[in-house]
Short mmCIF file of C-alpha atoms in Angstrom, two decimals:
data_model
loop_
_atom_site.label_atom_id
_atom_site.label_comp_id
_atom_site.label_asym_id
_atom_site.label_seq_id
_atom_site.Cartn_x
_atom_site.Cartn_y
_atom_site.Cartn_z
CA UNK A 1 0.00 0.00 0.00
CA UNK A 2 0.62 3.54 -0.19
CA UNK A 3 2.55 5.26 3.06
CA UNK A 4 4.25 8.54 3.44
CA UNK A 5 6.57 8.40 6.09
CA UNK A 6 8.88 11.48 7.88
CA UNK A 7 11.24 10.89 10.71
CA UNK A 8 12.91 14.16 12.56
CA UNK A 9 15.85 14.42 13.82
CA UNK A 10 14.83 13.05 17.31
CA UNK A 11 13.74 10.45 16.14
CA UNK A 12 9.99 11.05 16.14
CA UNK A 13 8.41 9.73 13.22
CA UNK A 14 5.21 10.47 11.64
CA UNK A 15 3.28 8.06 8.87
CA UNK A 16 -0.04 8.70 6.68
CA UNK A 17 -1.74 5.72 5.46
CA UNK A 18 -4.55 6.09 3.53
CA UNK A 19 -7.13 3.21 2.49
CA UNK A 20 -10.07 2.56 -0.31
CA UNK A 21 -12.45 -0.16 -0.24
CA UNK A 22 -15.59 -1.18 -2.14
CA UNK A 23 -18.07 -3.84 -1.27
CA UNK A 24 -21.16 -5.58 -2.46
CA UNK A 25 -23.96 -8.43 -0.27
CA UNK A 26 -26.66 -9.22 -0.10
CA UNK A 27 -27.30 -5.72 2.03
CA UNK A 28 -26.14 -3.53 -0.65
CA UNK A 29 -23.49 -1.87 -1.76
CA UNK A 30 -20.47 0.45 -0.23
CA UNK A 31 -17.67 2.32 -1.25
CA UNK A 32 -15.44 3.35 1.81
CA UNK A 33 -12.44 5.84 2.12
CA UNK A 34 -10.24 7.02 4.42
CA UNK A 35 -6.47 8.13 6.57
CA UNK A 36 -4.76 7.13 9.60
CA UNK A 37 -1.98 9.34 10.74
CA UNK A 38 0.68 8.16 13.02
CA UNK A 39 2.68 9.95 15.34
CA UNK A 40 5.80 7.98 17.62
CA UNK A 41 8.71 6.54 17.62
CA UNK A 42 10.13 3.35 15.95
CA UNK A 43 6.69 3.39 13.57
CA UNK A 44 8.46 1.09 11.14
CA UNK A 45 8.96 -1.71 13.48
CA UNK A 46 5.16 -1.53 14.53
CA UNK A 47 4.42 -4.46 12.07
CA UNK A 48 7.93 -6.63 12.05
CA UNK A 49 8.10 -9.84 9.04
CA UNK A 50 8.50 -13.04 10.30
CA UNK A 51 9.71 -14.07 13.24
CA UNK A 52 11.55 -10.82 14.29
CA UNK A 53 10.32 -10.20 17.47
CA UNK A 54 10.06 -6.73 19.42
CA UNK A 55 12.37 -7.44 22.45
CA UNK A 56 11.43 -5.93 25.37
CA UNK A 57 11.90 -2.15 23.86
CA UNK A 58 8.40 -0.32 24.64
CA UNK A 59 7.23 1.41 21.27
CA UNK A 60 4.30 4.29 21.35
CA UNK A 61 2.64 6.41 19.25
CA UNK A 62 -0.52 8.64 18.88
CA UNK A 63 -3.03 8.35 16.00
CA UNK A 64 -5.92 9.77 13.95
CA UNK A 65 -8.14 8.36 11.67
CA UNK A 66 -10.71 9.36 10.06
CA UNK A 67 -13.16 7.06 7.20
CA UNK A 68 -15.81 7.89 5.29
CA UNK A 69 -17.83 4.99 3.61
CA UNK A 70 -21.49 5.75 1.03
CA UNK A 71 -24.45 2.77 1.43
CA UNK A 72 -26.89 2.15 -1.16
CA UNK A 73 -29.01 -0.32 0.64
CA UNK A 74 -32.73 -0.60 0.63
CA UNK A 75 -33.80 -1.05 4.17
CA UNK A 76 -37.07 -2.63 3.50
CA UNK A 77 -35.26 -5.83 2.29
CA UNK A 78 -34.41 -8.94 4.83
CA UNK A 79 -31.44 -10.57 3.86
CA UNK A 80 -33.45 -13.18 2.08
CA UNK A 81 -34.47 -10.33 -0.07
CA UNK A 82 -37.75 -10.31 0.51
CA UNK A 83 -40.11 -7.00 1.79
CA UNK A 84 -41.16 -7.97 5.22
CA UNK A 85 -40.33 -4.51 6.92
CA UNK A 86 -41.62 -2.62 4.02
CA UNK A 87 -42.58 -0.21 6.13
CA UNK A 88 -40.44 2.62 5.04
CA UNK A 89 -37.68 1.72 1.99
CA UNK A 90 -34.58 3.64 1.53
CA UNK A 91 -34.29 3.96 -2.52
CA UNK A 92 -31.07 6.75 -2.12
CA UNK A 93 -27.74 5.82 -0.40
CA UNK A 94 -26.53 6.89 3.46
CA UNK A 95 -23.22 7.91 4.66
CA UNK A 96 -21.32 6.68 7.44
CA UNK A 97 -18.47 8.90 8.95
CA UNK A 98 -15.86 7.87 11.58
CA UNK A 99 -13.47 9.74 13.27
CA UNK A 100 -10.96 8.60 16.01
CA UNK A 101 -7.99 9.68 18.41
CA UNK A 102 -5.50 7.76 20.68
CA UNK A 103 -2.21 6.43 21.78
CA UNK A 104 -1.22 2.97 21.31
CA UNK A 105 1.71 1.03 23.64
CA UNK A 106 3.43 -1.82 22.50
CA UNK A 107 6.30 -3.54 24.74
CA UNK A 108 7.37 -7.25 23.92
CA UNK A 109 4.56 -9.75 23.32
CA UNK A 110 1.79 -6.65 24.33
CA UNK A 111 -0.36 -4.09 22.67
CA UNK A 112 -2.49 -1.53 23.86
CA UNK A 113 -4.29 1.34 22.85
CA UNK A 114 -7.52 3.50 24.23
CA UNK A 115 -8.80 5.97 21.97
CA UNK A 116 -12.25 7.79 21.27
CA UNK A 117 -14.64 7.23 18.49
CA UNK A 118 -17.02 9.29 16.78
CA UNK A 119 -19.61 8.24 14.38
CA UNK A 120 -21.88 10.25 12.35
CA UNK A 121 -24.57 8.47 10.20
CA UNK A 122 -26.93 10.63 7.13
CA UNK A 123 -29.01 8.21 6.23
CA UNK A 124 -30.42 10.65 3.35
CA UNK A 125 -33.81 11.93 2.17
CA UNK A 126 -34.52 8.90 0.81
CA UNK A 127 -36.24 7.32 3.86
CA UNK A 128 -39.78 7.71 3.60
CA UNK A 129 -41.76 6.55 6.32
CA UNK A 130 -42.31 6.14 10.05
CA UNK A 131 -42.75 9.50 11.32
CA UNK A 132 -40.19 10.72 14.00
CA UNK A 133 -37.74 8.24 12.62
CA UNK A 134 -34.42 10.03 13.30
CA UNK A 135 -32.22 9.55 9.83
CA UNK A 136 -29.41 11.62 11.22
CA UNK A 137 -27.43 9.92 14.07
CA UNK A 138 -24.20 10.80 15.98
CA UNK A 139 -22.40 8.84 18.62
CA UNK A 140 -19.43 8.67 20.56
CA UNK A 141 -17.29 5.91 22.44
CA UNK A 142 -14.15 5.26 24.29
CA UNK A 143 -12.46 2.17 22.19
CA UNK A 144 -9.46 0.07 24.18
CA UNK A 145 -8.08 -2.96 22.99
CA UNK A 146 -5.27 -5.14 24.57
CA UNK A 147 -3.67 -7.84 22.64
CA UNK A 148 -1.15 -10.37 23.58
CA UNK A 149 1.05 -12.41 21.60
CA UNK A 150 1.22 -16.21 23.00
CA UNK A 151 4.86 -17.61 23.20
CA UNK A 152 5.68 -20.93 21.67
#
């Protein structure tokens, strides 16, 4: 993939990924875009090949990301296809918007990182329907993960 990568003088690097994506089930179609920018030290070794292994060297770094991903879907479809909630039907696309901050920790066989997440959804003025239905939606959560690598 595509990565631009800086490192200063210090040693403190900074990366910018960027990522495309398009998809297609039975729920409909999507087309997804998006960045993550990286901010730490010793970014390159985040990710080592093989068998190289991190020692017990702590690695950190702060990120942002931010995706955007468009939904043609027809709500009033079940996944068999059929029109049992045909309620309301959504004949034009939504949009889906994420957005998220943290730091991240690595040292030896552990990761961890805690971060924030907001989501915005537009599901678009093609819902028709079910008056009082809220088609614009925004949430926020705190996100941690903690991974560990089992030794052989």
């Amino acid at each position: 993939g595509l990565e631009v990568s800086l490192t200063s003088a210090s040693g403190l690097e900074v990366s910018l990924t960027p990522h495309a994506g398009l998809g297609v089930g039975s729920e409909g179609r999507s087309a997804e875009a998006g960045v993550t920018l990286k901010i730490g030290e010793g970014l390159e070794r985040l990710a080592p090949s093989g068998a190289e292994r991190f020692g017990e060297r702590p690695r950190w770094y702060v990120y942002a990301a931010g995706s955007g991903r468009a939904v043609g879907y027809n709500f009033a479809r079940t996944r068999d296809g059929d029109y049992a909630r045909s309620g309301y039907t959504q004949d034009k696309g939504s949009f889906l918007g994420d957005a998220s901050v943290g730091v991240a920790y690595r040292k030896g066989d552990m990761q961890t990182s805690i971060g924030v997440v907001y989501r915005e959804i537009d599901a678009g003025k093609g819902l028709r329907g079910m008056n009082g239905l809220d088609t614009d939606v925004s949430e926020g959560l705190l996100a941690f993960q903690l991974s560990i690598r089992p030794s052989r």
